[in-house]
XYZ file of C-alpha atoms in Angstrom:
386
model
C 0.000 0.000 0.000
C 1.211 3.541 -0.641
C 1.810 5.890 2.143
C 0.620 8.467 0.084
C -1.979 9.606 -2.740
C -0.169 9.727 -6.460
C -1.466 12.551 -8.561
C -4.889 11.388 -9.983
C -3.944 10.242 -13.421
C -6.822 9.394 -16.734
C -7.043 5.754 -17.023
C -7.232 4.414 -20.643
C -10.757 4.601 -21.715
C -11.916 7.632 -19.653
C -14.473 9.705 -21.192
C -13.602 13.380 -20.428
C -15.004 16.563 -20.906
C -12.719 19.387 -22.103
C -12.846 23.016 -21.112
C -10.821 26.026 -23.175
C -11.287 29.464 -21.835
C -10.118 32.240 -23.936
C -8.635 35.391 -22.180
C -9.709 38.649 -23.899
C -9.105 36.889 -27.450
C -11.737 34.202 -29.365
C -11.658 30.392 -29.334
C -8.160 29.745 -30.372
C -8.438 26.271 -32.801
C -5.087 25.524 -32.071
C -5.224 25.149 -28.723
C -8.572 23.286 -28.694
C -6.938 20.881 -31.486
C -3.635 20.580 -29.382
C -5.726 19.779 -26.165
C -7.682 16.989 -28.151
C -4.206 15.307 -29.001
C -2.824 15.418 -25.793
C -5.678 13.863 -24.022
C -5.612 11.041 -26.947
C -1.875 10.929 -26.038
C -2.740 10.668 -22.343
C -5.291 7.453 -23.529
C -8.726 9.161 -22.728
C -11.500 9.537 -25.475
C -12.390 13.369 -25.343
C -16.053 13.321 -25.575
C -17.401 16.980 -25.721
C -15.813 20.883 -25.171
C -16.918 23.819 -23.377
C -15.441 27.232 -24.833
C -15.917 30.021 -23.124
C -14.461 33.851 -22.687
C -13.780 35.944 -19.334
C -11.493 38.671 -18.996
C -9.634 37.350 -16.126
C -9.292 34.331 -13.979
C -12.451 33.659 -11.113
C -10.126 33.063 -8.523
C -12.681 30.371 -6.575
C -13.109 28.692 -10.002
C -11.599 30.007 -12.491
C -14.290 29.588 -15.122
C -17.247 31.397 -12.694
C -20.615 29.978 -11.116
C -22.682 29.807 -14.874
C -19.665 27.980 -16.466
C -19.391 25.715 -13.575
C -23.104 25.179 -13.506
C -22.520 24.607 -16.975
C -20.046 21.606 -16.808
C -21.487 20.289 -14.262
C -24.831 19.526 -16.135
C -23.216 18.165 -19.123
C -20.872 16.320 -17.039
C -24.048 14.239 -15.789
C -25.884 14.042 -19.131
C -22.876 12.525 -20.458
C -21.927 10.009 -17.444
C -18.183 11.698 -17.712
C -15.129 10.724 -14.785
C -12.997 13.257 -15.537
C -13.325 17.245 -16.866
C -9.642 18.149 -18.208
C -8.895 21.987 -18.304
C -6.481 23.499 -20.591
C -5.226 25.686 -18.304
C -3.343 25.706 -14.957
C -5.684 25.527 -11.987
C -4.901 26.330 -9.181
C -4.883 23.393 -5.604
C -8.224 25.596 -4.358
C -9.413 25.973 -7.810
C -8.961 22.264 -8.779
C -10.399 21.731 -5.363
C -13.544 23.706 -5.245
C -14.595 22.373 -8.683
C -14.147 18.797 -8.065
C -16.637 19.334 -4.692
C -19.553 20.889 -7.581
C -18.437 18.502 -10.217
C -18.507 15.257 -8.172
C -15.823 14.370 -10.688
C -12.205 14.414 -11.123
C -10.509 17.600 -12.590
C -7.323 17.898 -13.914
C -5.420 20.534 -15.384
C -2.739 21.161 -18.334
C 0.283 20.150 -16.101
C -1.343 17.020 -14.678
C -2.406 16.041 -17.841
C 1.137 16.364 -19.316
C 2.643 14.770 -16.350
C 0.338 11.561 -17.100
C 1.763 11.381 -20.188
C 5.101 11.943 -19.435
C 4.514 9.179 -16.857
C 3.922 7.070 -19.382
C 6.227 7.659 -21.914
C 9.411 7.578 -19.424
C 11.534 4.713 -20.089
C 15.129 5.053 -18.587
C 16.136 5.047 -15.183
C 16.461 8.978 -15.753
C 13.319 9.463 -16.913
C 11.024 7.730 -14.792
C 13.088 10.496 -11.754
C 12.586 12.897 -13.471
C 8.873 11.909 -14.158
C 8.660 10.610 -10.445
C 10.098 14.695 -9.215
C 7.783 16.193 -11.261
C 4.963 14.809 -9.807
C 5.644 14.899 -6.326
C 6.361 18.539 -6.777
C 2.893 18.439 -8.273
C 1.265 16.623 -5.831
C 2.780 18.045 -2.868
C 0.644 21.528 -3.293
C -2.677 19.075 -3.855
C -2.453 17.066 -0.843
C -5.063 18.456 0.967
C -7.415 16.933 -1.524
C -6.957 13.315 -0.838
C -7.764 14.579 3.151
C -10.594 16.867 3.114
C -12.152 14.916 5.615
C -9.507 14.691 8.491
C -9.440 17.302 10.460
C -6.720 18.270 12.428
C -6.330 16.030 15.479
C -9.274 16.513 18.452
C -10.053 14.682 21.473
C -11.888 11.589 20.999
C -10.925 7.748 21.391
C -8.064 7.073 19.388
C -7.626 10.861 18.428
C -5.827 11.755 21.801
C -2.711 13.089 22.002
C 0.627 14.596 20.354
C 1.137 13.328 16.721
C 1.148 14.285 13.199
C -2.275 13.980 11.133
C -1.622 12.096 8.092
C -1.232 15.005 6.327
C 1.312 16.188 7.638
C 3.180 12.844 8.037
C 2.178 12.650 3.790
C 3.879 16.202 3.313
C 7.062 14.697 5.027
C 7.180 11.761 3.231
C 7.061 13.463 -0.323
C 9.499 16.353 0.842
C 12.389 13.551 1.975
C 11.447 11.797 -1.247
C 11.614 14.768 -3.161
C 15.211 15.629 -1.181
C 16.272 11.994 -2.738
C 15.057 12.405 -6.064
C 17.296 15.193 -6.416
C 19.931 13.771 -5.354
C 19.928 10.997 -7.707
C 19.833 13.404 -10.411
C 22.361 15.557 -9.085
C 24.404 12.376 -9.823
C 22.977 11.566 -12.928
C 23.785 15.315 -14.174
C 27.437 14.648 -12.752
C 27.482 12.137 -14.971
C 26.028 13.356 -18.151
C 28.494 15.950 -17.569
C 31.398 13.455 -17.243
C 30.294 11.933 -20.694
C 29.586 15.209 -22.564
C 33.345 15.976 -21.180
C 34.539 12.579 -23.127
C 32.678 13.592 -26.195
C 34.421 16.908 -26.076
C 37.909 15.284 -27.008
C 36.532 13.132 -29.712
C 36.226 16.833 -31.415
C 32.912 15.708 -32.881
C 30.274 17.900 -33.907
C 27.392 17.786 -31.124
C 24.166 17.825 -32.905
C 20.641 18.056 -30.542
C 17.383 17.501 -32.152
C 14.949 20.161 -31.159
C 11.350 20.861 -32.280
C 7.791 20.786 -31.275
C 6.405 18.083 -30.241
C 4.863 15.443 -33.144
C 7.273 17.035 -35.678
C 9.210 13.919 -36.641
C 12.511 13.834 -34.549
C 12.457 11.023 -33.413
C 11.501 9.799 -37.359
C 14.616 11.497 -38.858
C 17.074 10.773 -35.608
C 16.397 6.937 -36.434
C 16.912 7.856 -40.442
C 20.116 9.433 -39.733
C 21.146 6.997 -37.185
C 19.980 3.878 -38.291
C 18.384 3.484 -35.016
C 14.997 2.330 -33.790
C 14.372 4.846 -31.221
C 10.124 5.055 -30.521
C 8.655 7.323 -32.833
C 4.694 7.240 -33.278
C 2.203 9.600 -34.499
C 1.310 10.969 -30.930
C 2.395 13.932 -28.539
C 5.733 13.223 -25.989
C 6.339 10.283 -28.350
C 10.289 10.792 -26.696
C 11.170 11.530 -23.231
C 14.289 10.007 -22.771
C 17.400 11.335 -24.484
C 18.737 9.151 -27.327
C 22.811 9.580 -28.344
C 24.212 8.142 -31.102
C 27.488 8.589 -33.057
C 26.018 9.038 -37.078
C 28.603 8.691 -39.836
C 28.208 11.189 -42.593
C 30.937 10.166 -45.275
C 34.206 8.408 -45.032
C 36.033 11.362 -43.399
C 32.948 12.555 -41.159
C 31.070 11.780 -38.153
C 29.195 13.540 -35.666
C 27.235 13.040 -32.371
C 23.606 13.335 -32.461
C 20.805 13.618 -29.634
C 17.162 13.192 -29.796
C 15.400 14.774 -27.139
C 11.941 16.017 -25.466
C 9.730 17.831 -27.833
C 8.716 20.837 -26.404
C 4.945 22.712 -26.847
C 3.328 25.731 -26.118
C 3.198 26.436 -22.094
C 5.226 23.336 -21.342
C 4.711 23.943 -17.331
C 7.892 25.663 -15.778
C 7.723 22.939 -12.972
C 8.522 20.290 -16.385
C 11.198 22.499 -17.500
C 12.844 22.393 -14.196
C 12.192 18.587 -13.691
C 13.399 17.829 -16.946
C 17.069 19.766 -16.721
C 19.315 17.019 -16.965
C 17.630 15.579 -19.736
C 17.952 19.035 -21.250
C 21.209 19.888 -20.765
C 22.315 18.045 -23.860
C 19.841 20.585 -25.578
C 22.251 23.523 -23.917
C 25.497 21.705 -24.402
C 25.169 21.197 -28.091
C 27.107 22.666 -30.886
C 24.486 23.033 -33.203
C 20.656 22.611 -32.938
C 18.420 20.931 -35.722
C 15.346 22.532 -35.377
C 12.780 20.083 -36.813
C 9.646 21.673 -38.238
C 6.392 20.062 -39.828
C 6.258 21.843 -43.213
C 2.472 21.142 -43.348
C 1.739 22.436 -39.957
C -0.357 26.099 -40.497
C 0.934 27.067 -37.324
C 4.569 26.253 -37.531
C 5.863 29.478 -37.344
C 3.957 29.999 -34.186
C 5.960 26.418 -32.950
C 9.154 27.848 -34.048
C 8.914 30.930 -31.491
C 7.538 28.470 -28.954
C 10.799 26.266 -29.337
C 12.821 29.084 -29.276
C 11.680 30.743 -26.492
C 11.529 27.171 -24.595
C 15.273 27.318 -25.609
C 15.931 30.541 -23.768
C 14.249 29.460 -20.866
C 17.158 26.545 -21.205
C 19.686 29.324 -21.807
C 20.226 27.883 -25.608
C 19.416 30.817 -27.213
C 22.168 31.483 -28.707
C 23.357 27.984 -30.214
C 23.543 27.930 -33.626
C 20.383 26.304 -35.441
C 19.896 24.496 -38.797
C 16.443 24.169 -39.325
C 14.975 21.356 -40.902
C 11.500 21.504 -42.233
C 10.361 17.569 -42.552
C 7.271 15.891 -43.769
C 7.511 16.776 -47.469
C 6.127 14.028 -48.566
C 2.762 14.928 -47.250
C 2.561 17.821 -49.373
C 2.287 17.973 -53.384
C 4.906 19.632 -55.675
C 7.151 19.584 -52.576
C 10.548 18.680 -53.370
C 13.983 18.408 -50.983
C 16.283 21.847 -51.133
C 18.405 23.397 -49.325
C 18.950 27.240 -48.631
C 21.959 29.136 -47.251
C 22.029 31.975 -44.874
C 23.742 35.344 -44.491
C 26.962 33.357 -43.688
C 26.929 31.233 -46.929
C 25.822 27.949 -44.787
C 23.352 25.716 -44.603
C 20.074 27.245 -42.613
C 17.206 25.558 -44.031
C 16.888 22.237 -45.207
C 13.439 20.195 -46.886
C 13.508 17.003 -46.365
C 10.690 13.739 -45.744
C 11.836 11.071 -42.419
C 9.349 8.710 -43.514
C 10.653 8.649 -47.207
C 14.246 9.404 -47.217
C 13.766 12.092 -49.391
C 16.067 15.383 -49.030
C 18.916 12.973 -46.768
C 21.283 13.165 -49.001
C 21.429 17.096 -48.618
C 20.932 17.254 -45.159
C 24.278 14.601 -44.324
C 26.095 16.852 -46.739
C 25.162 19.960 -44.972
C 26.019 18.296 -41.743
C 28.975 17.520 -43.090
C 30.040 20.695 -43.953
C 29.168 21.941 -40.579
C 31.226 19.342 -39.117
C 34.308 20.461 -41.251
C 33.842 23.916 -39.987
C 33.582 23.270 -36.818
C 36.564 21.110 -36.351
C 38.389 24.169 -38.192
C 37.003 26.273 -35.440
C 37.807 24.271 -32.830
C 41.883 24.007 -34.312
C 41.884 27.929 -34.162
C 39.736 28.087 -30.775
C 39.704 31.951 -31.860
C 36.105 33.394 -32.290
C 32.956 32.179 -31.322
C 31.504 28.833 -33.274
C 28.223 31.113 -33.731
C 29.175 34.130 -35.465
C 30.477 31.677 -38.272
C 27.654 29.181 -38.270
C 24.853 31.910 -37.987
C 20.871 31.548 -37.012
């Protein structure tokens, strides 16, 4: 038996209800289309959605006494377990609409840390998962308890001693003071190996993107791996190196990494360092965008700003735009930037096509870089550009 209460996770199956509020603005599609996939990722069947527009948060329940009123009726005309926000509720929020619901509520981060949960596969991983959550949890204990009191007088209640609570909250804190500890020696680690990597004088290449774009597609292309890839949110948690040859005379290492997505939870970001230090140690970045995607350039300042959160800003991209092949009288090409190297590259994962190109750019990068490196003189980005 667990000594304490994990965060409430959506079984496979559940039917769920999902609510998108829009701030001053109008029913953004994206979101609402991004919110579907990630509850499909998370293995519930999203059922029905409630839009709805306020100018600012109702800081009892966010959403307001009609909206709740709302839900709640279509919560029980459906026959629903679980009403998933898009947004980040707050522990009273979450709690106060749960107690009008009669249902479980979740919000954006513990929707994404379900998933994450089940997507982690390494030792790493499943820590970093584990920390996540406790930190999670540990503000939303008081919901598992609502009906313990603190302790009275009574048979059995006499006395000194903690209410379970309390003895729940200092459970999770030493398990949190662990958990970061392991990965304290995990990141020690990482760091020894990045350190090893450095005297190879390799090129270190980090697959970047949003989430769903295909990294994990083209990092097994290039790689001739079999690293997971599927046609679903968080497809990758864990961090993937391999060395990739590019021609007889070239090689290079190359990471595959966490997608990122718009208002990835700073608590994730945080969790998640270790993994993403090999996103802030990296010479160069492949940026991997879906071509077909009518929002991509919207992903591509979500990535980048994830990266500055990171402090990656200013590593030198390439950016890949993949999944060609989905599009007609789309072929593979490659453009140059300011610097007269490679900065955009079209190219198709599932197909192959555009490969050819993109190992030859690499390639090229490579050769500069290990020039660089021999004259240790200027800074690798002002010759490798954005």
């Amino acid at each position: 038996m667990e000594l304490f209460e994990r965060p409430r996770q959506a079984d496979g199956g559940e039917r769920a209800l999902l609510v998108h509020i829009e701030f001053n603005r109008g029913a953004d599609s994206e979101a609402l289309d991004e919110l579907r996939e990630l509850v499909l990722s998370a293995g519930a069947e999203p059922v029905d959605v409630i839009t709805g527009r306020r100018r600012a948060p109702d800081p009892r329940s966010f959403i307001g006494g009609g909206k709740v009123e709302e839900i709640r009726l279509k919560v029980v005309e459906l026959d629903l377990s679980v009403v998933i926000f898009n947004h980040t509720l707050s522990p009273a929020q979450e709690r106060n609409l749960e107690r009008v619901l009669m249902c479980r509520v979740l919000d954006r981060t513990g929707l994404i840390l379900d998933i994450f949960a089940q997507r982690a596969r390494t030792f790493e991983g499943k820590l970093q998962v584990e920390l996540a959550q406790l930190k999670y949890l540990s503000t939303r204990l008081v919901r598992g308890w609502t009906h313990l009191e603190r302790q009275k007088g009574g048979i059995g209640l006499r006395g000194p001693g903690e209410t379970q609570l309390e003895t729940d909250r200092r459970l999770i804190g030493a398990r949190i003071k662990q958990l970061n500890k392991r990965l304290k020696k995990v990141s020690k680690q990482r760091q020894g190996q990045r350190q090893a990597r450095l005297k190879s004088n390799l090129l270190n290449v980090s697959l970047v993107g949003y989430t769903n774009t295909g990294k994990s597609t083209l990092f097994n292309r290039l790689a001739g791996a079999n690293v997971f890839a599927a046609d679903q949110l968080f497809a990758t948690l864990d961090p993937t190196l391999r060395r990739v040859t590019l021609n007889a005379s070239e090689s290079i290492i190359l990471a595959d990494t966490v997608g990122f997505i718009r208002h990835l939870p700073h608590s994730l970001v945080v969790a998640f360092r270790a993994t993403l230090e090999e996103t802030e140690a990296a010479d160069l970045l492949i940026h991997v965008v879906d071509v077909g995607d009518e929002h991509r350039m919207a992903h591509i300042d979500q990535v980048n700003d994830v990266l500055k959160e990171i402090g990656a800003e200013g590593i030198p991209q390439l950016l890949v735009y993949n999944k060609i092949d989905l599009l007609d009288d789309m072929s593979p090409r490659l453009e140059r930037n300011e610097q007269d190297m490679p900065g955009k590259i079209w190219v198709s994962a599932v197909t192959g096509a555009g490969f050819t190109l993109l190992r030859e750019a690499l390639a090229e990068l490579s050769r500069k870089y290990a020039l660089l490196r021999r004259e240790q003189s200027e800074p690798i980005s002002s010759h490798f550009g954005d």
